[in-house]
Amino acid sequence: MTPLTGMWRDLQNRSVALVYSFPKRADPPNRWYDRWKTRVIMSYGEALERIQVRPFYCDIDSFCQKVFSNQLPDCDAVISLNAGVRPLSLFALVPSVAQWGQIPIIPCTADVIIAGERKDLGNHVAQQLGLVLPTTYTRRQIEKARQEESLIIKPRDLGGSVGMKRITGADLQESDFSFGRIVQRFISGYDVTIPIFVDVEAGHLIIGDATVYVPSGPKATDWIYDREAKESYVGGATVASVSRLQFPLQSRATEKIRDFAQAIGVDSFARVDFRLTIAELGELECIKADQLTFIEINPMPTVCTGLAFVEGVRSWVIRRWGDQPGAMGSNLDPKDDFDIIAFVLANALSGQLGPAKVNDRDQIGS
């Protein structure tokens, strides 16, 4: 990858619709949503303006009405912010309507959302491509699962760690398998998240640096980044604080993650989560493939200032080009969160704009 050059000029004065959503009455309680929705919309809007792209803000209902009535203002692309804690099928609404109107969609199409955000399908693809997964149990294996010391129960679809819980094997109930819930062995280690973003000039995905969550306290490898921790912005009730540290990946790990993301259909940006299966960080300098246990992929990741996605991209950029303003092209500063997001969006937009890319996606789906 080379820093932004010609693509910067090609994006100037383009217009992009930022399509967001309001919580529905039927949505699960989501106190966290009300805290991050403005930050997310603002992060995208400011980042687009940094690359001189005009953001057009639009809620889902208005977006759909305008597309179907052919009244949508001239837009070169659509960015869907319709994610969070809601039925997975609703995630596909904006990409489907955008493609119906023949407008490039970012970060992904509806089929990619289903393939990745449905955890059982994502697990299947990951296993087929050689990623290590936690032992997963079906309802028929309940007696065997009850022999585990500790289990993770999580919904098949919902994001934001809603509904995820850790229990002892002896406490496992038949109802824990209801509604497609996933039952897996708990993996001791550290939560890890890794950004994925496209290098439009090279034509392939970049696997950014890993962010490792390191909780305070004596039992760091027992902690999980669950709903309580996410809502508290600290670490939940069990730890006082959580540090985030960045590490590069060894080439084999990068290759396996890239192969997996490509198989899911990622072609703009995404995020993938693992457990780092080591007892302590110690002198860790680089993460190996056999130290990672796959948890899930997020084809529609939350991207905003202050989050690990930005930190993982920044760490990757600085290791290659340094931390001086202009390292990523034009006046973008790697130390600025908005500029990191602008860098990711510039590559994503450049990769999707133009009829050739729209046709490519149509042919793949036909």
PDB file of N, CA, C and O in Angstrom, residues 215-279:
ATOM      1  N   PRO A 215      -7.150  -6.453  31.026  1.00  0.00           N
ATOM      2  CA  PRO A 215      -7.819  -5.965  32.241  1.00  0.00           C
ATOM      3  C   PRO A 215      -6.878  -5.953  33.437  1.00  0.00           C
ATOM      4  O   PRO A 215      -5.916  -6.726  33.498  1.00  0.00           O
ATOM      5  N   SER A 216      -7.154  -5.059  34.373  1.00  0.00           N
ATOM      6  CA  SER A 216      -6.394  -5.041  35.615  1.00  0.00           C
ATOM      7  C   SER A 216      -6.839  -6.215  36.493  1.00  0.00           C
ATOM      8  O   SER A 216      -7.904  -6.781  36.295  1.00  0.00           O
ATOM      9  N   GLY A 217      -6.021  -6.570  37.443  1.00  0.00           N
ATOM     10  CA  GLY A 217      -6.397  -7.638  38.359  1.00  0.00           C
ATOM     11  C   GLY A 217      -5.628  -8.918  38.117  1.00  0.00           C
ATOM     12  O   GLY A 217      -4.957  -9.084  37.096  1.00  0.00           O
ATOM     13  N   PRO A 218      -5.734  -9.860  39.048  1.00  0.00           N
ATOM     14  CA  PRO A 218      -4.917 -11.075  39.003  1.00  0.00           C
ATOM     15  C   PRO A 218      -5.396 -12.128  38.013  1.00  0.00           C
ATOM     16  O   PRO A 218      -4.640 -13.025  37.662  1.00  0.00           O
ATOM     17  N   LYS A 219      -6.641 -12.076  37.567  1.00  0.00           N
ATOM     18  CA  LYS A 219      -7.185 -13.101  36.683  1.00  0.00           C
ATOM     19  C   LYS A 219      -7.524 -12.509  35.321  1.00  0.00           C
ATOM     20  O   LYS A 219      -8.661 -12.584  34.856  1.00  0.00           O
ATOM     21  N   ALA A 220      -6.542 -11.930  34.693  1.00  0.00           N
ATOM     22  CA  ALA A 220      -6.763 -11.239  33.420  1.00  0.00           C
ATOM     23  C   ALA A 220      -7.286 -12.166  32.342  1.00  0.00           C
ATOM     24  O   ALA A 220      -8.101 -11.772  31.499  1.00  0.00           O
ATOM     25  N   THR A 221      -6.842 -13.410  32.324  1.00  0.00           N
ATOM     26  CA  THR A 221      -7.224 -14.333  31.249  1.00  0.00           C
ATOM     27  C   THR A 221      -8.623 -14.913  31.439  1.00  0.00           C
ATOM     28  O   THR A 221      -9.098 -15.656  30.585  1.00  0.00           O
ATOM     29  N   ASP A 222      -9.287 -14.586  32.544  1.00  0.00           N
ATOM     30  CA  ASP A 222     -10.673 -15.024  32.750  1.00  0.00           C
ATOM     31  C   ASP A 222     -11.674 -13.965  32.290  1.00  0.00           C
ATOM     32  O   ASP A 222     -12.863 -14.244  32.155  1.00  0.00           O
ATOM     33  N   TRP A 223     -11.210 -12.737  32.059  1.00  0.00           N
ATOM     34  CA  TRP A 223     -12.095 -11.627  31.726  1.00  0.00           C
ATOM     35  C   TRP A 223     -12.530 -11.692  30.266  1.00  0.00           C
ATOM     36  O   TRP A 223     -11.774 -12.100  29.381  1.00  0.00           O
ATOM     37  N   ILE A 224     -13.769 -11.295  29.984  1.00  0.00           N
ATOM     38  CA  ILE A 224     -14.266 -11.195  28.613  1.00  0.00           C
ATOM     39  C   ILE A 224     -14.875  -9.809  28.403  1.00  0.00           C
ATOM     40  O   ILE A 224     -15.410  -9.197  29.333  1.00  0.00           O
ATOM     41  N   TYR A 225     -14.787  -9.334  27.184  1.00  0.00           N
ATOM     42  CA  TYR A 225     -15.317  -8.016  26.827  1.00  0.00           C
ATOM     43  C   TYR A 225     -16.811  -8.156  26.554  1.00  0.00           C
ATOM     44  O   TYR A 225     -17.270  -8.152  25.420  1.00  0.00           O
ATOM     45  N   ASP A 226     -17.583  -8.270  27.635  1.00  0.00           N
ATOM     46  CA  ASP A 226     -19.005  -8.549  27.514  1.00  0.00           C
ATOM     47  C   ASP A 226     -19.821  -7.262  27.483  1.00  0.00           C
ATOM     48  O   ASP A 226     -19.288  -6.154  27.433  1.00  0.00           O
ATOM     49  N   ARG A 227     -21.139  -7.422  27.525  1.00  0.00           N
ATOM     50  CA  ARG A 227     -22.029  -6.273  27.420  1.00  0.00           C
ATOM     51  C   ARG A 227     -21.791  -5.261  28.544  1.00  0.00           C
ATOM     52  O   ARG A 227     -21.759  -4.045  28.328  1.00  0.00           O
ATOM     53  N   GLU A 228     -21.637  -5.783  29.757  1.00  0.00           N
ATOM     54  CA  GLU A 228     -21.425  -4.898  30.903  1.00  0.00           C
ATOM     55  C   GLU A 228     -20.157  -4.070  30.730  1.00  0.00           C
ATOM     56  O   GLU A 228     -20.145  -2.870  31.013  1.00  0.00           O
ATOM     57  N   ALA A 229     -19.101  -4.703  30.250  1.00  0.00           N
ATOM     58  CA  ALA A 229     -17.846  -3.980  30.052  1.00  0.00           C
ATOM     59  C   ALA A 229     -17.994  -2.910  28.975  1.00  0.00           C
ATOM     60  O   ALA A 229     -17.466  -1.799  29.104  1.00  0.00           O
ATOM     61  N   LYS A 230     -18.711  -3.224  27.907  1.00  0.00           N
ATOM     62  CA  LYS A 230     -18.885  -2.261  26.820  1.00  0.00           C
ATOM     63  C   LYS A 230     -19.726  -1.066  27.268  1.00  0.00           C
ATOM     64  O   LYS A 230     -19.456   0.081  26.890  1.00  0.00           O
ATOM     65  N   GLU A 231     -20.764  -1.321  28.055  1.00  0.00           N
ATOM     66  CA  GLU A 231     -21.613  -0.219  28.506  1.00  0.00           C
ATOM     67  C   GLU A 231     -20.911   0.685  29.507  1.00  0.00           C
ATOM     68  O   GLU A 231     -21.143   1.883  29.556  1.00  0.00           O
ATOM     69  N   SER A 232     -20.048   0.094  30.312  1.00  0.00           N
ATOM     70  CA  SER A 232     -19.392   0.875  31.360  1.00  0.00           C
ATOM     71  C   SER A 232     -18.202   1.684  30.838  1.00  0.00           C
ATOM     72  O   SER A 232     -17.743   2.612  31.495  1.00  0.00           O
ATOM     73  N   TYR A 233     -17.709   1.328  29.646  1.00  0.00           N
ATOM     74  CA  TYR A 233     -16.503   1.934  29.096  1.00  0.00           C
ATOM     75  C   TYR A 233     -15.294   1.720  30.021  1.00  0.00           C
ATOM     76  O   TYR A 233     -14.299   2.411  29.918  1.00  0.00           O
ATOM     77  N   VAL A 234     -15.392   0.772  30.929  1.00  0.00           N
ATOM     78  CA  VAL A 234     -14.272   0.489  31.822  1.00  0.00           C
ATOM     79  C   VAL A 234     -13.911  -0.968  31.702  1.00  0.00           C
ATOM     80  O   VAL A 234     -12.996  -1.344  30.998  1.00  0.00           O
ATOM     81  N   GLY A 235     -14.640  -1.823  32.358  1.00  0.00           N
ATOM     82  CA  GLY A 235     -14.329  -3.240  32.293  1.00  0.00           C
ATOM     83  C   GLY A 235     -15.383  -4.079  32.973  1.00  0.00           C
ATOM     84  O   GLY A 235     -15.188  -5.264  33.192  1.00  0.00           O
ATOM     85  N   GLY A 236     -16.506  -3.435  33.327  1.00  0.00           N
ATOM     86  CA  GLY A 236     -17.547  -4.153  34.026  1.00  0.00           C
ATOM     87  C   GLY A 236     -17.317  -4.154  35.523  1.00  0.00           C
ATOM     88  O   GLY A 236     -16.500  -3.393  36.060  1.00  0.00           O
ATOM     89  N   ALA A 237     -18.030  -5.033  36.203  1.00  0.00           N
ATOM     90  CA  ALA A 237     -17.986  -5.058  37.661  1.00  0.00           C
ATOM     91  C   ALA A 237     -16.752  -5.770  38.203  1.00  0.00           C
ATOM     92  O   ALA A 237     -16.409  -5.611  39.365  1.00  0.00           O
ATOM     93  N   THR A 238     -16.072  -6.545  37.353  1.00  0.00           N
ATOM     94  CA  THR A 238     -15.013  -7.411  37.869  1.00  0.00           C
ATOM     95  C   THR A 238     -13.629  -6.781  37.838  1.00  0.00           C
ATOM     96  O   THR A 238     -12.733  -7.237  38.549  1.00  0.00           O
ATOM     97  N   VAL A 239     -13.416  -5.735  37.034  1.00  0.00           N
ATOM     98  CA  VAL A 239     -12.095  -5.110  36.958  1.00  0.00           C
ATOM     99  C   VAL A 239     -12.249  -3.596  36.985  1.00  0.00           C
ATOM    100  O   VAL A 239     -13.264  -3.048  36.566  1.00  0.00           O
ATOM    101  N   ALA A 240     -11.214  -2.920  37.455  1.00  0.00           N
ATOM    102  CA  ALA A 240     -11.264  -1.463  37.586  1.00  0.00           C
ATOM    103  C   ALA A 240     -10.934  -0.747  36.287  1.00  0.00           C
ATOM    104  O   ALA A 240     -11.404   0.356  36.035  1.00  0.00           O
ATOM    105  N   SER A 241     -10.102  -1.369  35.456  1.00  0.00           N
ATOM    106  CA  SER A 241      -9.689  -0.710  34.219  1.00  0.00           C
ATOM    107  C   SER A 241      -9.244  -1.746  33.198  1.00  0.00           C
ATOM    108  O   SER A 241      -8.925  -2.889  33.545  1.00  0.00           O
ATOM    109  N   VAL A 242      -9.238  -1.332  31.937  1.00  0.00           N
ATOM    110  CA  VAL A 242      -8.792  -2.195  30.843  1.00  0.00           C
ATOM    111  C   VAL A 242      -7.879  -1.388  29.932  1.00  0.00           C
ATOM    112  O   VAL A 242      -8.261  -0.311  29.457  1.00  0.00           O
ATOM    113  N   SER A 243      -6.673  -1.885  29.718  1.00  0.00           N
ATOM    114  CA  SER A 243      -5.744  -1.245  28.788  1.00  0.00           C
ATOM    115  C   SER A 243      -5.871  -1.894  27.418  1.00  0.00           C
ATOM    116  O   SER A 243      -6.263  -3.067  27.299  1.00  0.00           O
ATOM    117  N   ARG A 244      -5.546  -1.135  26.380  1.00  0.00           N
ATOM    118  CA  ARG A 244      -5.553  -1.678  25.016  1.00  0.00           C
ATOM    119  C   ARG A 244      -4.147  -1.534  24.441  1.00  0.00           C
ATOM    120  O   ARG A 244      -3.636  -0.428  24.317  1.00  0.00           O
ATOM    121  N   LEU A 245      -3.572  -2.668  24.079  1.00  0.00           N
ATOM    122  CA  LEU A 245      -2.210  -2.690  23.551  1.00  0.00           C
ATOM    123  C   LEU A 245      -2.215  -3.229  22.133  1.00  0.00           C
ATOM    124  O   LEU A 245      -2.976  -4.161  21.815  1.00  0.00           O
ATOM    125  N   GLN A 246      -1.377  -2.656  21.258  1.00  0.00           N
ATOM    126  CA  GLN A 246      -1.318  -3.087  19.859  1.00  0.00           C
ATOM    127  C   GLN A 246      -0.083  -3.950  19.600  1.00  0.00           C
ATOM    128  O   GLN A 246       1.005  -3.645  20.107  1.00  0.00           O
ATOM    129  N   PHE A 247      -0.295  -5.003  18.794  1.00  0.00           N
ATOM    130  CA  PHE A 247       0.786  -5.901  18.399  1.00  0.00           C
ATOM    131  C   PHE A 247       0.634  -6.251  16.919  1.00  0.00           C
ATOM    132  O   PHE A 247      -0.485  -6.452  16.443  1.00  0.00           O
ATOM    133  N   PRO A 248       1.747  -6.363  16.199  1.00  0.00           N
ATOM    134  CA  PRO A 248       1.668  -6.848  14.815  1.00  0.00           C
ATOM    135  C   PRO A 248       1.404  -8.345  14.783  1.00  0.00           C
ATOM    136  O   PRO A 248       1.575  -9.051  15.795  1.00  0.00           O
ATOM    137  N   LEU A 249       1.002  -8.822  13.628  1.00  0.00           N
ATOM    138  CA  LEU A 249       0.741 -10.244  13.424  1.00  0.00           C
ATOM    139  C   LEU A 249       1.849 -10.855  12.578  1.00  0.00           C
ATOM    140  O   LEU A 249       2.379 -10.209  11.672  1.00  0.00           O
ATOM    141  N   GLN A 250       2.165 -12.100  12.858  1.00  0.00           N
ATOM    142  CA  GLN A 250       3.086 -12.813  11.975  1.00  0.00           C
ATOM    143  C   GLN A 250       2.400 -13.056  10.632  1.00  0.00           C
ATOM    144  O   GLN A 250       1.176 -13.080  10.533  1.00  0.00           O
ATOM    145  N   SER A 251       3.195 -13.239   9.600  1.00  0.00           N
ATOM    146  CA  SER A 251       2.672 -13.315   8.240  1.00  0.00           C
ATOM    147  C   SER A 251       1.659 -14.448   8.066  1.00  0.00           C
ATOM    148  O   SER A 251       0.669 -14.290   7.346  1.00  0.00           O
ATOM    149  N   ARG A 252       1.880 -15.574   8.725  1.00  0.00           N
ATOM    150  CA  ARG A 252       0.940 -16.699   8.584  1.00  0.00           C
ATOM    151  C   ARG A 252      -0.432 -16.341   9.142  1.00  0.00           C
ATOM    152  O   ARG A 252      -1.461 -16.675   8.553  1.00  0.00           O
ATOM    153  N   ALA A 253      -0.455 -15.636  10.263  1.00  0.00           N
ATOM    154  CA  ALA A 253      -1.727 -15.190  10.831  1.00  0.00           C
ATOM    155  C   ALA A 253      -2.424 -14.225   9.889  1.00  0.00           C
ATOM    156  O   ALA A 253      -3.643 -14.311   9.657  1.00  0.00           O
ATOM    157  N   THR A 254      -1.656 -13.298   9.334  1.00  0.00           N
ATOM    158  CA  THR A 254      -2.215 -12.331   8.385  1.00  0.00           C
ATOM    159  C   THR A 254      -2.813 -13.031   7.174  1.00  0.00           C
ATOM    160  O   THR A 254      -3.923 -12.713   6.727  1.00  0.00           O
ATOM    161  N   GLU A 255      -2.111 -14.005   6.638  1.00  0.00           N
ATOM    162  CA  GLU A 255      -2.586 -14.725   5.455  1.00  0.00           C
ATOM    163  C   GLU A 255      -3.889 -15.463   5.738  1.00  0.00           C
ATOM    164  O   GLU A 255      -4.823 -15.443   4.924  1.00  0.00           O
ATOM    165  N   LYS A 256      -3.972 -16.120   6.883  1.00  0.00           N
ATOM    166  CA  LYS A 256      -5.171 -16.893   7.207  1.00  0.00           C
ATOM    167  C   LYS A 256      -6.377 -15.986   7.421  1.00  0.00           C
ATOM    168  O   LYS A 256      -7.489 -16.296   6.982  1.00  0.00           O
ATOM    169  N   ILE A 257      -6.165 -14.857   8.086  1.00  0.00           N
ATOM    170  CA  ILE A 257      -7.266 -13.921   8.305  1.00  0.00           C
ATOM    171  C   ILE A 257      -7.711 -13.307   6.982  1.00  0.00           C
ATOM    172  O   ILE A 257      -8.918 -13.158   6.721  1.00  0.00           O
ATOM    173  N   ARG A 258      -6.759 -12.960   6.117  1.00  0.00           N
ATOM    174  CA  ARG A 258      -7.114 -12.395   4.816  1.00  0.00           C
ATOM    175  C   ARG A 258      -7.906 -13.403   3.984  1.00  0.00           C
ATOM    176  O   ARG A 258      -8.925 -13.053   3.375  1.00  0.00           O
ATOM    177  N   ASP A 259      -7.481 -14.650   3.953  1.00  0.00           N
ATOM    178  CA  ASP A 259      -8.203 -15.682   3.204  1.00  0.00           C
ATOM    179  C   ASP A 259      -9.631 -15.826   3.715  1.00  0.00           C
ATOM    180  O   ASP A 259     -10.581 -15.957   2.929  1.00  0.00           O
ATOM    181  N   PHE A 260      -9.779 -15.798   5.030  1.00  0.00           N
ATOM    182  CA  PHE A 260     -11.106 -15.923   5.631  1.00  0.00           C
ATOM    183  C   PHE A 260     -11.987 -14.729   5.273  1.00  0.00           C
ATOM    184  O   PHE A 260     -13.143 -14.891   4.851  1.00  0.00           O
ATOM    185  N   ALA A 261     -11.452 -13.521   5.415  1.00  0.00           N
ATOM    186  CA  ALA A 261     -12.241 -12.324   5.110  1.00  0.00           C
ATOM    187  C   ALA A 261     -12.661 -12.292   3.642  1.00  0.00           C
ATOM    188  O   ALA A 261     -13.788 -11.910   3.313  1.00  0.00           O
ATOM    189  N   GLN A 262     -11.775 -12.690   2.767  1.00  0.00           N
ATOM    190  CA  GLN A 262     -12.112 -12.733   1.341  1.00  0.00           C
ATOM    191  C   GLN A 262     -13.203 -13.758   1.066  1.00  0.00           C
ATOM    192  O   GLN A 262     -14.082 -13.529   0.238  1.00  0.00           O
ATOM    193  N   ALA A 263     -13.150 -14.893   1.761  1.00  0.00           N
ATOM    194  CA  ALA A 263     -14.175 -15.922   1.572  1.00  0.00           C
ATOM    195  C   ALA A 263     -15.544 -15.426   2.032  1.00  0.00           C
ATOM    196  O   ALA A 263     -16.570 -15.735   1.409  1.00  0.00           O
ATOM    197  N   ILE A 264     -15.576 -14.638   3.101  1.00  0.00           N
ATOM    198  CA  ILE A 264     -16.836 -14.054   3.570  1.00  0.00           C
ATOM    199  C   ILE A 264     -17.353 -13.026   2.574  1.00  0.00           C
ATOM    200  O   ILE A 264     -18.563 -12.857   2.397  1.00  0.00           O
ATOM    201  N   GLY A 265     -16.443 -12.342   1.880  1.00  0.00           N
ATOM    202  CA  GLY A 265     -16.832 -11.342   0.891  1.00  0.00           C
ATOM    203  C   GLY A 265     -16.454  -9.925   1.257  1.00  0.00           C
ATOM    204  O   GLY A 265     -16.887  -8.971   0.597  1.00  0.00           O
ATOM    205  N   VAL A 266     -15.639  -9.745   2.275  1.00  0.00           N
ATOM    206  CA  VAL A 266     -15.207  -8.401   2.687  1.00  0.00           C
ATOM    207  C   VAL A 266     -14.409  -7.747   1.561  1.00  0.00           C
ATOM    208  O   VAL A 266     -13.474  -8.351   1.028  1.00  0.00           O
ATOM    209  N   ASP A 267     -14.774  -6.522   1.190  1.00  0.00           N
ATOM    210  CA  ASP A 267     -14.011  -5.811   0.164  1.00  0.00           C
ATOM    211  C   ASP A 267     -13.882  -4.317   0.451  1.00  0.00           C
ATOM    212  O   ASP A 267     -13.403  -3.561  -0.389  1.00  0.00           O
ATOM    213  N   SER A 268     -14.288  -3.871   1.642  1.00  0.00           N
ATOM    214  CA  SER A 268     -14.092  -2.473   2.043  1.00  0.00           C
ATOM    215  C   SER A 268     -13.371  -2.419   3.391  1.00  0.00           C
ATOM    216  O   SER A 268     -12.211  -2.083   3.458  1.00  0.00           O
ATOM    217  N   PHE A 269     -14.089  -2.761   4.443  1.00  0.00           N
ATOM    218  CA  PHE A 269     -13.461  -2.874   5.756  1.00  0.00           C
ATOM    219  C   PHE A 269     -14.333  -3.744   6.653  1.00  0.00           C
ATOM    220  O   PHE A 269     -15.527  -3.925   6.409  1.00  0.00           O
ATOM    221  N   ALA A 270     -13.712  -4.285   7.688  1.00  0.00           N
ATOM    222  CA  ALA A 270     -14.405  -5.169   8.619  1.00  0.00           C
ATOM    223  C   ALA A 270     -13.555  -5.283   9.869  1.00  0.00           C
ATOM    224  O   ALA A 270     -12.497  -4.654   9.991  1.00  0.00           O
ATOM    225  N   ARG A 271     -14.009  -6.105  10.812  1.00  0.00           N
ATOM    226  CA  ARG A 271     -13.253  -6.366  12.027  1.00  0.00           C
ATOM    227  C   ARG A 271     -13.410  -7.827  12.392  1.00  0.00           C
ATOM    228  O   ARG A 271     -14.487  -8.401  12.219  1.00  0.00           O
ATOM    229  N   VAL A 272     -12.350  -8.432  12.894  1.00  0.00           N
ATOM    230  CA  VAL A 272     -12.409  -9.837  13.293  1.00  0.00           C
ATOM    231  C   VAL A 272     -11.895  -9.956  14.723  1.00  0.00           C
ATOM    232  O   VAL A 272     -10.936  -9.280  15.112  1.00  0.00           O
ATOM    233  N   ASP A 273     -12.563 -10.794  15.520  1.00  0.00           N
ATOM    234  CA  ASP A 273     -12.257 -10.926  16.939  1.00  0.00           C
ATOM    235  C   ASP A 273     -11.758 -12.329  17.265  1.00  0.00           C
ATOM    236  O   ASP A 273     -12.271 -13.326  16.730  1.00  0.00           O
ATOM    237  N   PHE A 274     -10.791 -12.394  18.165  1.00  0.00           N
ATOM    238  CA  PHE A 274     -10.194 -13.666  18.586  1.00  0.00           C
ATOM    239  C   PHE A 274      -9.993 -13.661  20.095  1.00  0.00           C
ATOM    240  O   PHE A 274     -10.136 -12.626  20.764  1.00  0.00           O
ATOM    241  N   ARG A 275      -9.609 -14.836  20.632  1.00  0.00           N
ATOM    242  CA  ARG A 275      -8.998 -14.930  21.948  1.00  0.00           C
ATOM    243  C   ARG A 275      -7.530 -15.251  21.741  1.00  0.00           C
ATOM    244  O   ARG A 275      -7.179 -16.141  20.952  1.00  0.00           O
ATOM    245  N   LEU A 276      -6.677 -14.497  22.416  1.00  0.00           N
ATOM    246  CA  LEU A 276      -5.231 -14.739  22.381  1.00  0.00           C
ATOM    247  C   LEU A 276      -4.914 -15.741  23.490  1.00  0.00           C
ATOM    248  O   LEU A 276      -4.998 -15.422  24.674  1.00  0.00           O
ATOM    249  N   THR A 277      -4.553 -16.949  23.103  1.00  0.00           N
ATOM    250  CA  THR A 277      -4.468 -18.055  24.054  1.00  0.00           C
ATOM    251  C   THR A 277      -3.066 -18.183  24.652  1.00  0.00           C
ATOM    252  O   THR A 277      -2.355 -19.164  24.416  1.00  0.00           O
ATOM    253  N   ILE A 278      -2.687 -17.177  25.423  1.00  0.00           N
ATOM    254  CA  ILE A 278      -1.441 -17.240  26.167  1.00  0.00           C
ATOM    255  C   ILE A 278      -1.741 -16.853  27.615  1.00  0.00           C
ATOM    256  O   ILE A 278      -2.706 -16.131  27.893  1.00  0.00           O
ATOM    257  N   ALA A 279      -0.935 -17.346  28.531  1.00  0.00           N
ATOM    258  CA  ALA A 279      -1.194 -17.125  29.948  1.00  0.00           C
ATOM    259  C   ALA A 279      -0.885 -15.698  30.368  1.00  0.00           C
ATOM    260  O   ALA A 279      -1.554 -15.135  31.244  1.00  0.00           O
TER     261      ALA A 279
END
